[in-house]
Coordinates of C-alpha atoms and ligand atoms in Angstrom, one line a residue:
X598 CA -20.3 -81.4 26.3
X599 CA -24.0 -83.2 26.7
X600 CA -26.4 -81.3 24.8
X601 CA -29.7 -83.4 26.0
X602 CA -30.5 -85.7 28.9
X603 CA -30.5 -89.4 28.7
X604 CA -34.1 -89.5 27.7
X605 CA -32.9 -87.7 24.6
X606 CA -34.5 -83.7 26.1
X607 CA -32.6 -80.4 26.8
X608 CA -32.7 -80.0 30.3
X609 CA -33.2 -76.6 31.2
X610 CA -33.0 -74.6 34.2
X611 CA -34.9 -71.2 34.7
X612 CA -34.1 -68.4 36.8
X613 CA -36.6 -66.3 38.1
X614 CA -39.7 -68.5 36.8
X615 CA -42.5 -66.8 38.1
X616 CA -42.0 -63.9 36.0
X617 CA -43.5 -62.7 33.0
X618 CA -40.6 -64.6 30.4
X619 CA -40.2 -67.4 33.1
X620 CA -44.3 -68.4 33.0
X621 CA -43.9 -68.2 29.0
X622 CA -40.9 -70.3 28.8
X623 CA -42.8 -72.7 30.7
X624 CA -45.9 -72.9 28.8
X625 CA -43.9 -73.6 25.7
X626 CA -42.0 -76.4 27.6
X627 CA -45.2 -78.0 28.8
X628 CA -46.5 -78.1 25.0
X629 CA -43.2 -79.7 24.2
X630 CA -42.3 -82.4 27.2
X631 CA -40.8 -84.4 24.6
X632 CA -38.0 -82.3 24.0
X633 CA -37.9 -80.2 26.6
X634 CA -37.3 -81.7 31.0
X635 CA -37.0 -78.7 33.8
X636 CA -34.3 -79.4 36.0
X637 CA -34.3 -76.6 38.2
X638 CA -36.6 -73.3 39.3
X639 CA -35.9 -70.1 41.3
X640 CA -38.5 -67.7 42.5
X641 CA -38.3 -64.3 44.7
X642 CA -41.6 -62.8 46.6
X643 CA -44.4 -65.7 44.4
X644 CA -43.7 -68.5 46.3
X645 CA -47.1 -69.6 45.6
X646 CA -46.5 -69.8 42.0
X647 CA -43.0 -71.3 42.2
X648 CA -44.6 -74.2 44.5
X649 CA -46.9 -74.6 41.6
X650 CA -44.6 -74.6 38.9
X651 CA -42.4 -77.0 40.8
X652 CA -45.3 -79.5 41.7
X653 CA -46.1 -79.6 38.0
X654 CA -42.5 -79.4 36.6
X655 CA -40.6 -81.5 39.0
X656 CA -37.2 -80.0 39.4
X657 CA -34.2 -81.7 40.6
X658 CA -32.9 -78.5 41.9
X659 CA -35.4 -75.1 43.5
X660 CA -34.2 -71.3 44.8
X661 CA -37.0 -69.5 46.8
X662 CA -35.0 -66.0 47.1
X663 CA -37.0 -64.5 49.5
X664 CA -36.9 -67.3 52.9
X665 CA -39.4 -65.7 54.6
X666 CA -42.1 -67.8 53.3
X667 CA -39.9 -70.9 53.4
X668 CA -42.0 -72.5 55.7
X669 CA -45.5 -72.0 53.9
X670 CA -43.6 -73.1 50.7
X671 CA -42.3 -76.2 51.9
X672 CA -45.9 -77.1 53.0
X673 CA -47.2 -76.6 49.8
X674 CA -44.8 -79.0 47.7
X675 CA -46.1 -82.2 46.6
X676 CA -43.2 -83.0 44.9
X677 CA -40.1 -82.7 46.8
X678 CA -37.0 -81.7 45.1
X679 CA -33.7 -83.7 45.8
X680 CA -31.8 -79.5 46.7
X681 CA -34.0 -77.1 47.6
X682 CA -32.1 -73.6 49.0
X683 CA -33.6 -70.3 50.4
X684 CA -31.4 -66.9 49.5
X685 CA -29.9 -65.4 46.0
X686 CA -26.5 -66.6 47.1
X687 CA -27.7 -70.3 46.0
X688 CA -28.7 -68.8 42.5
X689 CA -25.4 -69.1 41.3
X690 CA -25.2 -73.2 42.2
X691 CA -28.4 -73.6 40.0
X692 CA -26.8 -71.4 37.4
X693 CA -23.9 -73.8 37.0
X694 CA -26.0 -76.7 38.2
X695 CA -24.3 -80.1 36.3
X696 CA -27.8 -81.4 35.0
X697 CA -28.8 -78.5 33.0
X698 CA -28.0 -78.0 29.1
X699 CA -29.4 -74.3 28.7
X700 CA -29.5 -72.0 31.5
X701 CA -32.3 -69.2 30.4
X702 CA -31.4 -66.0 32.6
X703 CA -34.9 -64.5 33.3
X704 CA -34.2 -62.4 36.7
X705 CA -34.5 -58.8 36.6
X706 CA -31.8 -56.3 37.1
X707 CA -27.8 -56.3 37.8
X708 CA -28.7 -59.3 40.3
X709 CA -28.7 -61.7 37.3
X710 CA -24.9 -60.7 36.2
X711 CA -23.6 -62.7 38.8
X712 CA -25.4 -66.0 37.6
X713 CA -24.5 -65.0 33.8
X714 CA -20.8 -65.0 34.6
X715 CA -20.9 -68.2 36.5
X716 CA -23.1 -69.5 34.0
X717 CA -20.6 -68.6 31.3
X718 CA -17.5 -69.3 33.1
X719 CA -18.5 -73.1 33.8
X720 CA -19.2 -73.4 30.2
X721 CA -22.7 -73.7 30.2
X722 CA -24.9 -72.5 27.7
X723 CA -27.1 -69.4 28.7
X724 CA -30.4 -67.7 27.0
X725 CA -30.3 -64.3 27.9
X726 CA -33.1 -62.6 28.8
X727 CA -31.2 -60.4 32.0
X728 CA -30.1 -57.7 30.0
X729 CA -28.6 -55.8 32.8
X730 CA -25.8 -58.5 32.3
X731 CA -24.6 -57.2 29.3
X732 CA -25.3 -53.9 29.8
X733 CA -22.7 -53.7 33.3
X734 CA -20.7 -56.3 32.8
X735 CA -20.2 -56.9 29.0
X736 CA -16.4 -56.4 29.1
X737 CA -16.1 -58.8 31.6
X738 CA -18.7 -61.2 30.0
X739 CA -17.6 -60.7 26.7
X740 CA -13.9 -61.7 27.5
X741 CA -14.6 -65.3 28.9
X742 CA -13.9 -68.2 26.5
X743 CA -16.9 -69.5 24.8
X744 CA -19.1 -66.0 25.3
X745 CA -19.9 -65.8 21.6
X746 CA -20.7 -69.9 21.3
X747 CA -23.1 -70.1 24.3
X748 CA -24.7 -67.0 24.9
X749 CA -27.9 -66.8 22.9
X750 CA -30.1 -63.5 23.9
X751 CA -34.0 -63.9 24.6
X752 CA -34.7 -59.9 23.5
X753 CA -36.9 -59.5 20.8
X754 CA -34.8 -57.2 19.4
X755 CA -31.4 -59.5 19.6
X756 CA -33.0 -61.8 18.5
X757 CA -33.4 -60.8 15.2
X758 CA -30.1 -59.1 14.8
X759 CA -28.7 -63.3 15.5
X760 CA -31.3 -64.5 13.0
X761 CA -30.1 -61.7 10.6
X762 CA -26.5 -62.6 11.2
X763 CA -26.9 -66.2 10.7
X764 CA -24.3 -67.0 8.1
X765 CA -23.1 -63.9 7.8
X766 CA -19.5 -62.5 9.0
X767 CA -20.0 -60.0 11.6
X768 CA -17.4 -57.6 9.9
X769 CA -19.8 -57.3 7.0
X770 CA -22.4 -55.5 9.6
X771 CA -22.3 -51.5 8.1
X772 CA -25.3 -51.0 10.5
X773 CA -27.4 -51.8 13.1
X774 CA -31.1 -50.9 13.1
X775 CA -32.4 -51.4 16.2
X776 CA -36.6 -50.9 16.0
X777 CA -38.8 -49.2 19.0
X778 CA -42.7 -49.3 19.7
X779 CA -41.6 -45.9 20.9
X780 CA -43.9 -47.0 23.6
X781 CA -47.2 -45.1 25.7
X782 CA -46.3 -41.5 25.4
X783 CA -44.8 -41.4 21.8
X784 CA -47.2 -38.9 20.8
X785 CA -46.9 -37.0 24.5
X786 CA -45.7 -33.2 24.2
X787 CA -42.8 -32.5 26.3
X788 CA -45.3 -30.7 28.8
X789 CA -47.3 -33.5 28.9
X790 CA -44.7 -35.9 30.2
X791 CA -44.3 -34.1 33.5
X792 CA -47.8 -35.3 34.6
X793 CA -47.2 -39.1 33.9
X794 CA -48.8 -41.3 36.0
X795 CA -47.3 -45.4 37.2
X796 CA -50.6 -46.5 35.8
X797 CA -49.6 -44.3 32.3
X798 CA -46.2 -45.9 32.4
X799 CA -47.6 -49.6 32.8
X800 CA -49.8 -49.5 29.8
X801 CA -47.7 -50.4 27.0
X802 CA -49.3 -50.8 23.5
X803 CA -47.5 -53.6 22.1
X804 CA -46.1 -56.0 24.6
X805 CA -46.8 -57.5 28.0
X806 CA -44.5 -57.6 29.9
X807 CA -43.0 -57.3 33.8
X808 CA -43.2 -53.8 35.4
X809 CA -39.5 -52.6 35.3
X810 CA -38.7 -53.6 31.5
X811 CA -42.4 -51.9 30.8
X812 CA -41.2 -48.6 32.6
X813 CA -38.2 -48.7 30.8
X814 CA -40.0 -49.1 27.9
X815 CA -41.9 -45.8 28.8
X816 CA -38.8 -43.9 29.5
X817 CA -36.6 -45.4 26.3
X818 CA -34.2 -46.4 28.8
X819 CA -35.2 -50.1 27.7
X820 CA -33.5 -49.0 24.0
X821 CA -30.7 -47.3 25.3
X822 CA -30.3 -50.6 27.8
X823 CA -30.6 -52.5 24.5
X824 CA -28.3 -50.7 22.6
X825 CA -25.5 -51.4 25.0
X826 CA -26.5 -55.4 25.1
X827 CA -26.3 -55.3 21.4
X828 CA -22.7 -53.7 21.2
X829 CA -21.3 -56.8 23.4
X830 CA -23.7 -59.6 21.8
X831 CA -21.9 -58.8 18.2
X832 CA -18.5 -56.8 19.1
X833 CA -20.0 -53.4 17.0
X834 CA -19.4 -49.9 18.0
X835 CA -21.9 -48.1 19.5
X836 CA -21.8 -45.7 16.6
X837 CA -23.1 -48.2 14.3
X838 CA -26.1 -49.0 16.2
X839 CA -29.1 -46.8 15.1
X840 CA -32.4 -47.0 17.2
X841 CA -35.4 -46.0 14.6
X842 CA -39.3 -45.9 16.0
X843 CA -41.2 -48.2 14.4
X844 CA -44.5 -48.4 16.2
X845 CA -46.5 -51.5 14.8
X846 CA -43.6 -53.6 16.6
X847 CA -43.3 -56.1 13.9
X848 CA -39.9 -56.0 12.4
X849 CA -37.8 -56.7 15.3
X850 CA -34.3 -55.2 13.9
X851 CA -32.8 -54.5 10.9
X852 CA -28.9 -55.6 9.9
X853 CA -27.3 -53.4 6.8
X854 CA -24.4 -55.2 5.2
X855 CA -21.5 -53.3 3.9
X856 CA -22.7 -54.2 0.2
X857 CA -26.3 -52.0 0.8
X858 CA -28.1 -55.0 1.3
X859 CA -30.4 -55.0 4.7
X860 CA -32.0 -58.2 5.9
X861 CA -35.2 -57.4 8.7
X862 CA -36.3 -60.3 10.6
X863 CA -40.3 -59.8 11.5
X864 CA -43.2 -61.6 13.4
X865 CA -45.5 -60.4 15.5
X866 CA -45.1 -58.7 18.9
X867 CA -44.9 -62.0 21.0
X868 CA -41.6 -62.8 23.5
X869 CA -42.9 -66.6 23.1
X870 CA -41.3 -66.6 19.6
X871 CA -37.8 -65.3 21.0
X872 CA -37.9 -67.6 23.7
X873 CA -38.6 -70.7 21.9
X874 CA -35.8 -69.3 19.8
X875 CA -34.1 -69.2 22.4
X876 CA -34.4 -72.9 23.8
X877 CA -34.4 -74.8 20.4
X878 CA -31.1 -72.4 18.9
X879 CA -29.7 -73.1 16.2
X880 CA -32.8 -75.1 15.3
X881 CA -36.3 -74.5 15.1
X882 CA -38.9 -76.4 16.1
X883 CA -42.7 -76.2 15.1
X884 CA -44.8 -74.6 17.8
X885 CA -48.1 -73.0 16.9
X886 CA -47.1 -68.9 17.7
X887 CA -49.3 -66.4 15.8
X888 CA -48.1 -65.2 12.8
X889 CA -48.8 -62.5 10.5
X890 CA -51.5 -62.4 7.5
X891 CA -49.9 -60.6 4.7
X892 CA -53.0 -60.5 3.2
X893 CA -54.8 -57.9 4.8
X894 CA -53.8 -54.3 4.2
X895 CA -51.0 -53.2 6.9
X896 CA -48.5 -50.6 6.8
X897 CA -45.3 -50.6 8.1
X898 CA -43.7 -47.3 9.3
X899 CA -40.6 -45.2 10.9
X900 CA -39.6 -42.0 12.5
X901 CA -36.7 -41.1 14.2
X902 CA -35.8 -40.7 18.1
X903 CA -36.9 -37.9 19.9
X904 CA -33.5 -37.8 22.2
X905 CA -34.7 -34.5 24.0
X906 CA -38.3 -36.1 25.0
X907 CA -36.7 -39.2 25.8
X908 CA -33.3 -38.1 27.9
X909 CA -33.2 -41.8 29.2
X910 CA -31.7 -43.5 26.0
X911 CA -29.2 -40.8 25.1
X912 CA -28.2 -41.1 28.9
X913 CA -27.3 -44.7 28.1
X914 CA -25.8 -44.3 25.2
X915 CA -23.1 -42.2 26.9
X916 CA -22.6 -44.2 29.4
X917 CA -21.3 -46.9 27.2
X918 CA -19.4 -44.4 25.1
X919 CA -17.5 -43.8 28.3
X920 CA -17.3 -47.5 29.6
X921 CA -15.6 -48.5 32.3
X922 CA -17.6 -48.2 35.7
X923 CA -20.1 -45.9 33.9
X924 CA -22.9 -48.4 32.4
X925 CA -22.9 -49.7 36.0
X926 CA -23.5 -46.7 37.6
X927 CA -26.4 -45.6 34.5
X928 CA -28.1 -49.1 35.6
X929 CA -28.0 -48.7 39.1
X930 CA -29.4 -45.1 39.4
X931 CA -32.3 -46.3 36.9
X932 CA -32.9 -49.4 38.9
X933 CA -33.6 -47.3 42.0
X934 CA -35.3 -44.7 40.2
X935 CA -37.7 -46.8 38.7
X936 CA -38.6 -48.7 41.7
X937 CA -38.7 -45.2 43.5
X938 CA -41.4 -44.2 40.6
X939 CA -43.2 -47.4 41.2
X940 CA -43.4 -46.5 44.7
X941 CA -44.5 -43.1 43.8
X942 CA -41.6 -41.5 45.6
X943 CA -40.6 -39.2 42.7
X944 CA -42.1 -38.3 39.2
X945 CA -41.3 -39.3 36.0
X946 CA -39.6 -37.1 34.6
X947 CA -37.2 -37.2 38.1
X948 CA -35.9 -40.5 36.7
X949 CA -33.5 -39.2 33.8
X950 CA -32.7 -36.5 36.8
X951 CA -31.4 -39.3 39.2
X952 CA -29.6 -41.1 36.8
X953 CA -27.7 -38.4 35.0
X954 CA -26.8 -36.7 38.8
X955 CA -25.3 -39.9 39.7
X956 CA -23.2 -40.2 36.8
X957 CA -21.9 -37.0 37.6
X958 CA -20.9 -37.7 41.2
X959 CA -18.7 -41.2 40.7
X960 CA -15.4 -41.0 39.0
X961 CA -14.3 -43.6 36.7
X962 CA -12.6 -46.5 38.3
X963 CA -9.2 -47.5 36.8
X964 CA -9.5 -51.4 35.7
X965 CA -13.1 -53.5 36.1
X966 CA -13.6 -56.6 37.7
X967 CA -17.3 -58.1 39.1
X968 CA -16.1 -57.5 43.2
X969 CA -15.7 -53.9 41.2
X970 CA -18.7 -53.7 40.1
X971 CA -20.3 -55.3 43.0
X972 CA -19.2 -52.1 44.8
X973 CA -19.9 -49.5 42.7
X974 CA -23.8 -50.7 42.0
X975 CA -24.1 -50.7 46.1
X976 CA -22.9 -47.1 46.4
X977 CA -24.9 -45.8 43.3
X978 CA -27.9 -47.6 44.6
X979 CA -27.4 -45.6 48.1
X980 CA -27.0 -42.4 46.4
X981 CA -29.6 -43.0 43.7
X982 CA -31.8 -43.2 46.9
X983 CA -30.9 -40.2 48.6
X984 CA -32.1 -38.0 45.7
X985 CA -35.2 -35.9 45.7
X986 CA -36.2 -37.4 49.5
Ligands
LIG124 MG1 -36.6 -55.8 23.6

């Protein structure tokens, strides 16, 4: 398999560009044009900013999701792509699209599995920054040839663990540590939490970052979603997998070896460092990130999770224990429910309260496939929406 184009660069393709890991992946790329070429873009709603980014970047190959700006897009390309295609359904051609050597997977929600599993299944290589993926399809995922070789995750938190684990055999792993900033309302008492605001829930202390993964944050869901990704990424139990607060956000994870030893990878909070990681895997290449000054006086510290303040994670975790159609329906219900808080339809603390009532009402489905999972996300979706209205 080609690994660069024939001007010696990794061609990469990026879906969902305009978002908060897309823009960052493409700042690093345009500080490093001499290893890096963009051969194809996809946007949703900022068609503005996709016409940008493809007037700069040049693409071969350009989604627009939503059409129904297709026309003021088109007018405001200077450079005019050889395919360009209006819909998700194209998503997947760009996902499997023959001139790419990396495929980073930045869409948000279950609408990114489908591009994963193509991805995967035409052998390409993919940087993973769609969780939801993992988190509702890893048995399907994790079964295709070559999932282990070219799936590299984008997730702070992951990684670290791979960093960790370089070298290492995975049967070695006695634990997982998986670090939280514990995020906004840490320190909140249980009353408090029933009065949080959407502009509470977007301030996150650590991170920037897009507004569903920063509500999950909020909620813990985003550990709990994490958790799952973890267990498929490096085929561990659940049970081994320990989330731990750690609120300066600077050691990313934590891998205990069966001998006591632990290895910790750290940095400072920045996604930039993950996704260069991500594009320049197994290598690294020199890119002038922050970094940390040991020198001043800084202290590091832990405390466990609060799993009654923060039902959202240990809703997860169950959900995973139970497999099958279960993680799917978990995801679903807190897809809807977040966007449903965004939209101030329901309060906060309503979103544990959607997504546990929906894993009540659908029974487990017998063997999974995606067209099974492709059913089971619509009806959760419509029920998750029927809730409190
Ligand atoms: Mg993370």
């Amino acid at each position: 398999m080609k690994t660069t184009d024939s001007l010696g660069k990794k061609s990469v393709v990026i879906l969902g560009s305009t978002g908060s890991i897309g823009t960052q992946a493409l700042e690093i790329i345009e500080n490093k044009s001499s290893e890096f070429s963009v051969c194809g873009l996809s946007g949703n709603k900022n068609w503005k900013l996709l016409a940008s980014q493809v007037n700069q970047f040049k693409p071969d190959f350009v989604v627009l999701s939503d059409e129904s700006n297709r026309e003021s897009f088109e007018n405001s390309l200077t450079h005019k792509p050889k395919n360009i295609e209006y819909g998700t359904e194209h998503l997947t051609s760009l996902a499997t699209f023959d001139k790419a050597d990396l495929i980073l997977n930045s869409l948000v929600g279950f609408s990114g599995f489908k591009s994963t599993y193509e991805a995967l299944k035409n052998d390409k290589k993919v940087a993973l920054a769609n969780k939801e993926s993992l988190v509702v399809g890893g048995e399907i995922l994790s079964s295709l040839p070559g999932f282990t070789r070219n799936l590299i995750p984008v997730d702070s938190e992951h990684s670290a663990m791979l960093q960790c684990l370089l070298g290492e055999d995975y049967s070695s792993i006695n634990k997982i540590i998986i670090t939280a900033s514990g995020g906004p309302f840490r320190e909140y008492s249980k009353q408090q939490m029933s009065s949080i605001t959407v502009n509470d829930a977007l301030k996150h202390p650590n991170w920037e970052m897009g507004n569903k993964i920063t509500i999950d944050s909020s909620t813990m869901m985003n550990k709990g979603l994490e958790i799952i990704e973890a267990q498929w990424l490096f085929n561990v139990d659940i049970e081994k997998i320990e989330p731990i607060i750690h609120p300066q956000s600077i050691i990313h994870s934590i891998i205990e070896f069966t001998d006591g030893s632990s290895k910790a990878q750290m940095g400072p909070p920045d996604m930039k460092v993950p996704i260069l990681y991500s594009l320049t895997y197994p290598e690294r290449s020199h890119y002038p990130n922050s970094v940390l000054d040991y020198s001043k006086s800084m202290s590091l510290t832990f405390e466990p999770v609060d799993f009654t303040k923060f039902p959202c994670i240990r809703l997860a975790i169950n959900s995973a224990k139970k497999g099958g159609i279960a993680p799917c329906v978990m995801n679903a219900a807190n897809e809807i429910a977040v966007e449903r808080f965004l939209k101030k339809e329901i309060s906060y603390i309503q979103i544990p309260e959607i997504i546990e009532k929906s894993l009540e009402k659908f029974e487990q489905s017998e063997s999974i496939s995606p067209p099974v999972l492709f059913e089971t996300d619509r009806e959760t979706r419509i029920y998750a929406e029927s809730l409190f209205s």
